[in-house]
Coordinates of C-alpha atoms in Angstrom, one line a residue:
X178 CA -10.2 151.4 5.1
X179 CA -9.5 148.4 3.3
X180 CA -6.3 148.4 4.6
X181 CA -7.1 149.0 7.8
X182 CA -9.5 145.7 7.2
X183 CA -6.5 143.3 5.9
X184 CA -4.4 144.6 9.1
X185 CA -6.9 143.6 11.1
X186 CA -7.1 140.0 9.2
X187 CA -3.6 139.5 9.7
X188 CA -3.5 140.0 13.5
X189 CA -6.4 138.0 14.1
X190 CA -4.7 135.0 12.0
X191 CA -1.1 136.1 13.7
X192 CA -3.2 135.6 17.1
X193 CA -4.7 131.9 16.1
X194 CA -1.6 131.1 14.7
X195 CA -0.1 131.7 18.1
X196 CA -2.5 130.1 20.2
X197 CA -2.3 126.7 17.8
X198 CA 1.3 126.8 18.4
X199 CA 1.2 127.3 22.2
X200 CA -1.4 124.2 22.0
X201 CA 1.2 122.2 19.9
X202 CA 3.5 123.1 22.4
X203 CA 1.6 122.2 25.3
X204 CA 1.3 118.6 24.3
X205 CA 5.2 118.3 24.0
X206 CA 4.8 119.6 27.2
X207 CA 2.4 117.5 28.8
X208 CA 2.7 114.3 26.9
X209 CA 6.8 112.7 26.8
X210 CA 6.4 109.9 24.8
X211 CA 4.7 111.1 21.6
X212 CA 4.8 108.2 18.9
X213 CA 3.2 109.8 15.8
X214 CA 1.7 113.0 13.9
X215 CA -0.3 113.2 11.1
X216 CA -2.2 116.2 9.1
X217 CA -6.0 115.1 9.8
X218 CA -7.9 116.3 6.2
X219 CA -10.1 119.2 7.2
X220 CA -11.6 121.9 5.2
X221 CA -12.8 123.9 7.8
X222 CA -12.3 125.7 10.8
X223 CA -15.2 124.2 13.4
X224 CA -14.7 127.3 16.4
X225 CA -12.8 124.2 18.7
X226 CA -8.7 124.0 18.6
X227 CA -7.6 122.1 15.5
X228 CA -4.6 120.9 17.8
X229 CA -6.0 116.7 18.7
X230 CA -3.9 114.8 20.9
X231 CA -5.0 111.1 21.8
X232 CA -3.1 108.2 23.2
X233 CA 0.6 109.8 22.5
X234 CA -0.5 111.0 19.1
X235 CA -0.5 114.2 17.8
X236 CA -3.0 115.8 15.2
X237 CA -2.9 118.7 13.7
X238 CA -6.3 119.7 10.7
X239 CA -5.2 120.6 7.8
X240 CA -7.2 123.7 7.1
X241 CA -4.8 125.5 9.8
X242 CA -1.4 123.6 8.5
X243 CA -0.1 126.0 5.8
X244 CA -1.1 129.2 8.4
X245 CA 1.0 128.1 11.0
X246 CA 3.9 126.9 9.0
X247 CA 4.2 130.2 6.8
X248 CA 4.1 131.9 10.9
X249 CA 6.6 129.8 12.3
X250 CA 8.7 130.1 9.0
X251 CA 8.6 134.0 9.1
X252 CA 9.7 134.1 12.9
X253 CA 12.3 131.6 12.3
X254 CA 14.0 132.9 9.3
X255 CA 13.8 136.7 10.7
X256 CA 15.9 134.9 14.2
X257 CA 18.0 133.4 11.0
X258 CA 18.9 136.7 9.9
X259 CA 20.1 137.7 12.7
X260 CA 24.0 139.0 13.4
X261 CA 26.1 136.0 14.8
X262 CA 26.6 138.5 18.1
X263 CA 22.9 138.5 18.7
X264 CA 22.3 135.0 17.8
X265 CA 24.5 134.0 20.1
X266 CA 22.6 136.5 23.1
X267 CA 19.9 134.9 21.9
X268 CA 20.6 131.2 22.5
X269 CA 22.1 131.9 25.9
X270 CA 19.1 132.8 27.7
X271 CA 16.6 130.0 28.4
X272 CA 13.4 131.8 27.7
X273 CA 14.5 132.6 24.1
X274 CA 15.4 129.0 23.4
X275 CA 12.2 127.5 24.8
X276 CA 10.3 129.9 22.2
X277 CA 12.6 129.4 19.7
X278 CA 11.6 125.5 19.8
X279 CA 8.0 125.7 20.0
X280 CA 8.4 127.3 16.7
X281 CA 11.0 124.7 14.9
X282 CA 8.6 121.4 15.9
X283 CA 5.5 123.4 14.1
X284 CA 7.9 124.3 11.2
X285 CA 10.1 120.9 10.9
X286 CA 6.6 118.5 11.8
X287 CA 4.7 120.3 8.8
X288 CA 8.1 120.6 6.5
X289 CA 11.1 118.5 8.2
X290 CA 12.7 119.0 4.6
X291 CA 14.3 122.6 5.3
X292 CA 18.0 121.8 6.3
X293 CA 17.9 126.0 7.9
X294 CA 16.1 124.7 10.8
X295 CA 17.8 121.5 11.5
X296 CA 20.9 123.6 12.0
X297 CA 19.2 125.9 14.3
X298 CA 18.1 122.6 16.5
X299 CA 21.8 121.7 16.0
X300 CA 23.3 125.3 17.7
X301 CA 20.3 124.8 20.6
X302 CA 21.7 121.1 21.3
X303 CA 25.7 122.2 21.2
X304 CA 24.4 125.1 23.4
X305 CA 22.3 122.6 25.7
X306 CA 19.2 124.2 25.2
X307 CA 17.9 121.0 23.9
X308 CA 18.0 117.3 25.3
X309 CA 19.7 115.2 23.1
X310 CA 17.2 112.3 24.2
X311 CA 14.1 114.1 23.5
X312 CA 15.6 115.5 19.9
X313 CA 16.0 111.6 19.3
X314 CA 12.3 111.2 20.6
X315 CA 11.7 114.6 18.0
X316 CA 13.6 113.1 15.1
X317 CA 11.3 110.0 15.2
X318 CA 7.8 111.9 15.3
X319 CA 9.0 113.6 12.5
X320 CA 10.0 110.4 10.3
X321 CA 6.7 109.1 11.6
X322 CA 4.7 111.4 9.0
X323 CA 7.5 111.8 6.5
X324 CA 9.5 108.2 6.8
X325 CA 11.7 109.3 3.9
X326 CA 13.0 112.3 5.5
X327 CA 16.7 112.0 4.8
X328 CA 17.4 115.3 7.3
X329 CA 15.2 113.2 10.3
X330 CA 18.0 110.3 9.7
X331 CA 20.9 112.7 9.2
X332 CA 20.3 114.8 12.4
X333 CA 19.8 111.3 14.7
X334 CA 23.5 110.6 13.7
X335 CA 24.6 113.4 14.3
X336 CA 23.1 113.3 18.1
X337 CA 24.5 109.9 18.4
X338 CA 27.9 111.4 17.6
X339 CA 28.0 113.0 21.5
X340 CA 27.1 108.8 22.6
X341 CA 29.5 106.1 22.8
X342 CA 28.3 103.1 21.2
X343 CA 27.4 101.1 24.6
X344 CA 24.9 103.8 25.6
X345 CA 22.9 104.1 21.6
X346 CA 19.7 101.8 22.0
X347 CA 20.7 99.7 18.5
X348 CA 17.6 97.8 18.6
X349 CA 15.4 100.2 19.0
X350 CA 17.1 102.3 15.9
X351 CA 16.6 99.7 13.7
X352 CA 12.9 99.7 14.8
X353 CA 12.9 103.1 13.5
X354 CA 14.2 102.1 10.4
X355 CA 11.9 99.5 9.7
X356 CA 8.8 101.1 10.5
X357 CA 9.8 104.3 7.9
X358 CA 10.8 101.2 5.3
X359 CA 7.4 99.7 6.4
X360 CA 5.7 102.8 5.9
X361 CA 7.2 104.2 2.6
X362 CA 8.5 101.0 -0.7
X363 CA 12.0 102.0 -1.1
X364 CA 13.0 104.0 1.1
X365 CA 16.6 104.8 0.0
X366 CA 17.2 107.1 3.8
X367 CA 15.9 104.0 5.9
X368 CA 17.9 101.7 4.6
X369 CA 21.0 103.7 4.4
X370 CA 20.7 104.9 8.0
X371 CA 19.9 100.9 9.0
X372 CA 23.6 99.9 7.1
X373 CA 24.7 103.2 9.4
X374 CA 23.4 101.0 12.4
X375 CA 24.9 97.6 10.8
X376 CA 28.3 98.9 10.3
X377 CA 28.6 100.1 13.8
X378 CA 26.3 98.3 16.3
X379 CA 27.9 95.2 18.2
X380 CA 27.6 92.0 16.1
X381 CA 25.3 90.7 18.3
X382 CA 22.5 92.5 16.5
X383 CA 23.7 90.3 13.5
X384 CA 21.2 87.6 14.5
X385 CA 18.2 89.5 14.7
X386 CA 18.9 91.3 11.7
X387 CA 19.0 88.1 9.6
X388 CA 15.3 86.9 11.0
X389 CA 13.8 90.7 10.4
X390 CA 14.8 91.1 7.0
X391 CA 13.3 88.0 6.3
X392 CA 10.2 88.6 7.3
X393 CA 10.2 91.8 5.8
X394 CA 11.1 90.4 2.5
X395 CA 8.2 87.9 2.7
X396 CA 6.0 90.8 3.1
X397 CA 7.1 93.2 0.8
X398 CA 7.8 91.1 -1.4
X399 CA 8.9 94.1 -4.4
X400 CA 11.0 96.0 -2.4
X401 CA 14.5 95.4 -3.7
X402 CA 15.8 97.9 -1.4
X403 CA 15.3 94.9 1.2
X404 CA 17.0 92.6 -1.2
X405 CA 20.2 94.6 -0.9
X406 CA 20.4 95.4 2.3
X407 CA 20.0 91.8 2.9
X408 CA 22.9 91.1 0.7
X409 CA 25.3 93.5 2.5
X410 CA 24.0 92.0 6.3
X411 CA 25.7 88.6 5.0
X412 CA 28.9 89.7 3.6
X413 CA 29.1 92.1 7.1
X414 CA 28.1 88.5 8.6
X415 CA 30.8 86.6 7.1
X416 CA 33.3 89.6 7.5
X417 CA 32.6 89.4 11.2
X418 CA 33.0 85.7 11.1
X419 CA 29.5 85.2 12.6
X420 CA 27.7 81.7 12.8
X421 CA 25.1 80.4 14.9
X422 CA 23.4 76.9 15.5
X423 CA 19.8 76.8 13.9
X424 CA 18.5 74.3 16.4
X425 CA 14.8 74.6 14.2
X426 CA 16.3 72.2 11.8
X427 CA 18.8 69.8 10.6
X428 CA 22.5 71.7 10.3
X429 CA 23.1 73.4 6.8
X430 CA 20.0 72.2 5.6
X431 CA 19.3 74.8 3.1
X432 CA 23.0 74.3 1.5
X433 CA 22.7 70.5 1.7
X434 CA 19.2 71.1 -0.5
X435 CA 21.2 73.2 -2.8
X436 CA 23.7 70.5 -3.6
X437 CA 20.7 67.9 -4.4
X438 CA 20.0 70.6 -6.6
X439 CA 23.3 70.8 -8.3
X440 CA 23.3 67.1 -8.4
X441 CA 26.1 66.7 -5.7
X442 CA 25.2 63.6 -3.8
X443 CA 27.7 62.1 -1.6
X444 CA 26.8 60.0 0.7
X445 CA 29.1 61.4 3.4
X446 CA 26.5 64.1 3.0
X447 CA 23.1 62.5 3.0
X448 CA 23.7 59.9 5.2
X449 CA 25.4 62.0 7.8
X450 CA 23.5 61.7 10.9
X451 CA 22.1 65.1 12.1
X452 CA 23.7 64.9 15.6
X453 CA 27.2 64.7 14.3
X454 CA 27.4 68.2 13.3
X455 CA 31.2 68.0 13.1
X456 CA 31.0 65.3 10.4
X457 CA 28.0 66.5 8.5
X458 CA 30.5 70.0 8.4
X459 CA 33.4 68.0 7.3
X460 CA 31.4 66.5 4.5
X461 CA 30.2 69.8 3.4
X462 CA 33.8 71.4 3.5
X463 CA 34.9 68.7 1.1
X464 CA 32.5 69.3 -1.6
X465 CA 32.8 73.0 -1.2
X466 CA 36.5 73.4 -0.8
X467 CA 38.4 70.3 -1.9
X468 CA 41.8 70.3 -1.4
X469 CA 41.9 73.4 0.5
X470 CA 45.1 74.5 2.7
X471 CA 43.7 74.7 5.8
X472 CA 47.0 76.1 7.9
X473 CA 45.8 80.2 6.9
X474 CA 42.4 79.0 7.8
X475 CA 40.5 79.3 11.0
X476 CA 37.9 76.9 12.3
X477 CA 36.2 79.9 13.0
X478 CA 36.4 81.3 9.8
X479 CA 35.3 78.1 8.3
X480 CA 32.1 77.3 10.4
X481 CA 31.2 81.1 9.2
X482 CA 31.4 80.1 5.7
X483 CA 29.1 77.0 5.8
X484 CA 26.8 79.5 7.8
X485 CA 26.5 82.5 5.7
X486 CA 26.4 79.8 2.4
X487 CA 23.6 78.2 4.2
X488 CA 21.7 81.5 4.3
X489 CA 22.4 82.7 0.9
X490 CA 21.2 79.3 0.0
X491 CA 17.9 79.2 2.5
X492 CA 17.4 83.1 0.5
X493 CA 17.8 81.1 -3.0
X494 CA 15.2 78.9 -2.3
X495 CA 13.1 81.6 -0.6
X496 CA 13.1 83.1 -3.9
X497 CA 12.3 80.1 -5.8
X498 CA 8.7 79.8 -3.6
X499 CA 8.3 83.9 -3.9
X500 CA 8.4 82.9 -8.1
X501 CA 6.1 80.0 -7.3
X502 CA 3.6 81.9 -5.4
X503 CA 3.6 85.5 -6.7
X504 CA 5.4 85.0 -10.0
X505 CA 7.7 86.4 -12.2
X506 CA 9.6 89.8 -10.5
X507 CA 12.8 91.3 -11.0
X508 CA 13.4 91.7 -7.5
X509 CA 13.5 87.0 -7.1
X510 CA 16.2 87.0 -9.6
X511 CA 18.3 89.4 -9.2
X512 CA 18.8 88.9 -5.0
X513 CA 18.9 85.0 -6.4
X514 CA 21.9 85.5 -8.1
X515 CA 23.2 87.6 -5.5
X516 CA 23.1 84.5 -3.3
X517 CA 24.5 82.2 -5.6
X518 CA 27.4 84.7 -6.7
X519 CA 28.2 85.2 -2.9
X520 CA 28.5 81.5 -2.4
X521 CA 30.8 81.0 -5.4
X522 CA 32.6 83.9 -4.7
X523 CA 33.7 83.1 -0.8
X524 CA 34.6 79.3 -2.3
X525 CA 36.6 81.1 -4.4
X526 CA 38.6 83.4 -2.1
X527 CA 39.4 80.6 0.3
X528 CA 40.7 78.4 -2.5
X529 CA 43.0 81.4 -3.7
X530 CA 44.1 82.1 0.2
X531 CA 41.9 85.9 -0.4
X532 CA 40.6 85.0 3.2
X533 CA 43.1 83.3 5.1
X534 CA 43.5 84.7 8.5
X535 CA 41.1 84.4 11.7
X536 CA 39.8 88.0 11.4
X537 CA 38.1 89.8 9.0
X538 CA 38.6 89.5 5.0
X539 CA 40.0 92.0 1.9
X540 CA 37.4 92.0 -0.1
X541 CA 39.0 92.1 -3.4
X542 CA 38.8 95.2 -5.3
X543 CA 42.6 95.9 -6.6
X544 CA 43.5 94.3 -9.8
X545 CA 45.9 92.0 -8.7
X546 CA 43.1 90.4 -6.3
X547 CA 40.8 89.8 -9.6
X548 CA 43.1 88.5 -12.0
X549 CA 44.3 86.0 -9.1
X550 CA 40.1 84.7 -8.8
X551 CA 40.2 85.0 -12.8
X552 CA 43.0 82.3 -12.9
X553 CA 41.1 79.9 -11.0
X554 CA 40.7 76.4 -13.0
X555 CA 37.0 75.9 -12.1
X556 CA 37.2 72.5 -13.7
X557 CA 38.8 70.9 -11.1
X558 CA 36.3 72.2 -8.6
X559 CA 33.3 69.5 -8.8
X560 CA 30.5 72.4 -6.9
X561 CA 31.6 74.8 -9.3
X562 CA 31.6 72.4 -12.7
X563 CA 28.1 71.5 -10.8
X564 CA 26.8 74.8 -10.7
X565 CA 28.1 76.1 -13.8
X566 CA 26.0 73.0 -15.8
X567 CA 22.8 73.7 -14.3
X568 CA 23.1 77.4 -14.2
X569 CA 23.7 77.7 -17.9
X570 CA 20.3 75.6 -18.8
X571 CA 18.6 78.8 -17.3
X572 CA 19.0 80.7 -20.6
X573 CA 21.3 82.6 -23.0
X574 CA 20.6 85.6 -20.6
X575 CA 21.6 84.1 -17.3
X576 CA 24.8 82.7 -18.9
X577 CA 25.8 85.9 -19.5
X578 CA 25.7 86.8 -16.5
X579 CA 27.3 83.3 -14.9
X580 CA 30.4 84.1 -17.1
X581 CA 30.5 87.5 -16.4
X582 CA 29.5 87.3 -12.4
X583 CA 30.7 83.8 -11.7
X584 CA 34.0 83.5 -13.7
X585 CA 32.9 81.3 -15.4
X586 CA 34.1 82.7 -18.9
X587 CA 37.6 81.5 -19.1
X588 CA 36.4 78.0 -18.4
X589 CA 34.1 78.1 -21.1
X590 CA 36.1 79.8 -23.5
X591 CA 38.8 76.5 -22.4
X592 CA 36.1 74.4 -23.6
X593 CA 35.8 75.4 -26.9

């Protein structure tokens, strides 16, 4: 009798498993430009379908969320377990497929962490029993309840594998990526799939990248993972020799502040007017590269160093009024000296003819590459003498680091 009783159970909950699913799947149905899902917090069941659906998003109560999933996970790991003959009967007919899907958005929406499914959604697309636009449109409802799902990210590269890069909507990608970073501090996947999109979208994105990340570092203002990929968008910046005029204020203003700061005053720099860029630049070149050899060296090249300095210096002093305003965090020091190490080091690689040529840079990671920065005489470099005085007034700490980071260790040890 009792058993009898517990058979019965399970059929009735098989049955309203069923029926939620065929709801879920309904909406997908009815509704093509579903934006989010969430697990509403409910206790209990109310007699009314615990499947909500307003305004392109999806709900699903949470008294009914571990019922369906442990259904959809049983049908989907028995169609696992399958021979790779029937499988493969399976996906060839239409009818099985559709079912087959219903079942993975329940499973992957509740748990988008089991990698089992994601490869069945893989052998549906390769079979085309899936569209690759609407698994893109999938993949983001998914990271819109779990924005750190690292197998969301993975499987929207691997659809944009079967794109060329012309036809991938790169904006809208790294909208996706900053609404998971938005969603969820330090979001390791989001970041990493955004220097996915960095390192092959056109370079035109390059512009709207610098303005978003520094928004989103004024708001998050702890969020180092920002920090970094802020630091790689520059050097991918200046690797790309990329400059643009910033007609909001005067040319290089933020790198002209930073000399004042290191107590580099010329008067070819002050006094240069602000409509004669080419001067003002001229000026700038001379403090920051005297004496440099200019016949390995584009123009090109050049006016993308004075703009990617600029911006490491506009991000110094954007730390500097973080500190001011919010205090004392690791995260204002460290992408600081980030800034100032990346200014130092691309003065250094064009005085040591590391990044002669009009196209991109070798960054320099042999050994023969870092002895040739390491022999460098610094003291007859009047930004770097500059910098290294001031710098070294920060603390016993922070000169560590300078001599380590800055190469400015030899010099100092020539000193003494």
């Amino acid at each position: 009798m009792e058993a009898e009783m517990n058979l019965d159970l399970n059929n009735e909950k098989k049955v309203l498993c069923e029926k939620i699913i065929r709801d879920i799947n309904a909406v997908f149905l009815k509704d093509a430009d579903l934006s989010s899902f969430e697990i509403i917090p409910k206790e209990t069941n109310c007699n009314k379908s615990p499947v909500v659906h307003v305004d392109h998003n999806l709900g699903l109560e949470s008294w009914c969320a571990q019922h369906v999933y442990d259904h959809a996970h049983r049908i989907l790991i028995s169609h696992r377990k399958q021979t790779m003959q029937q499988q493969l009967r399976t996906l060839q007919q239409q009818q099985q497929s559709d079912s087959l899907a219903k079942y993975l958005n329940v499973a992957l929406l509740i748990n988008p962490d089991v990698t089992t499914f994601w490869h069945i959604r893989r052998q549906l697309v390769q079979k085309n029993r899936l569209s690759i636009n609407k698994e893109l449109q999938f993949s983001a409802l998914v990271l819109s309840i779990k924005p750190k799902s690292n197998e969301a990210f993975a499987y929207r590269r691997w659809l944009y594998s079967f794109q060329s890069a012309d036809a991938i909507d790169w904006p809208h990608e790294i909208s996706i990526c900053e609404r998971a970073a938005d969603r969820c501090a330090s979001n390791y996947h989001a970041w990493s799939h955004r220097q996915w999109v960095l390192q092959n979208a056109p370079p035109c994105l390059l512009q709207s990248e610098l303005m978003r990340t520094e928004k989103f570092i004024r708001k998050h203002i702890t969020d180092y993972s920002s920090y970094h990929y802020r630091q790689l968008l520059l050097s991918r910046a200046y690797e790309q020799c990329f400059h643009m005029a910033d007609e909001s204020q005067p040319p290089w203003n933020s790198l002209r502040e930073l000399l004042e700061h290191y107590e580099l005053t010329a008067e070819s720099v002050n006094g240069q007017d602000n409509a004669d860029g080419e001067a003002a630049a001229e000026s700038l070149l001379q403090l920051l590269l005297p004496n440099l050899n200019r016949n390995g060296v584009s123009a090109q090249r050049l006016r993308s160093f004075l703009y990617c300095c600029n911006v490491a210096a506009s991000d110094m002093r954007l730390c500097a009024e973080q500190r001011e305003l919010y205090g004392v965090h690791d995260c204002f020091e460290l992408h600081r000296r980030a800034s100032l190490k990346f200014i130092v080091e691309q003065c250094l690689r064009l005085l040591t003819g590391l990044a002669n040529g009009p196209g991109l840079y070798l960054a320099p990671h042999s050994v023969s590459q870092t002895n040739e920065l390491r022999k460098f005489d610094c003291e007859s470099h009047p930004f770097l003498v500059a910098v290294r005085r001031i710098e070294f007034q920060l603390g016993d700490k922070h000169m560590r680091w300078c001599k380590m980071h800055l190469n400015f260790a030899n010099q100092d040890q020539g000193q003494n």
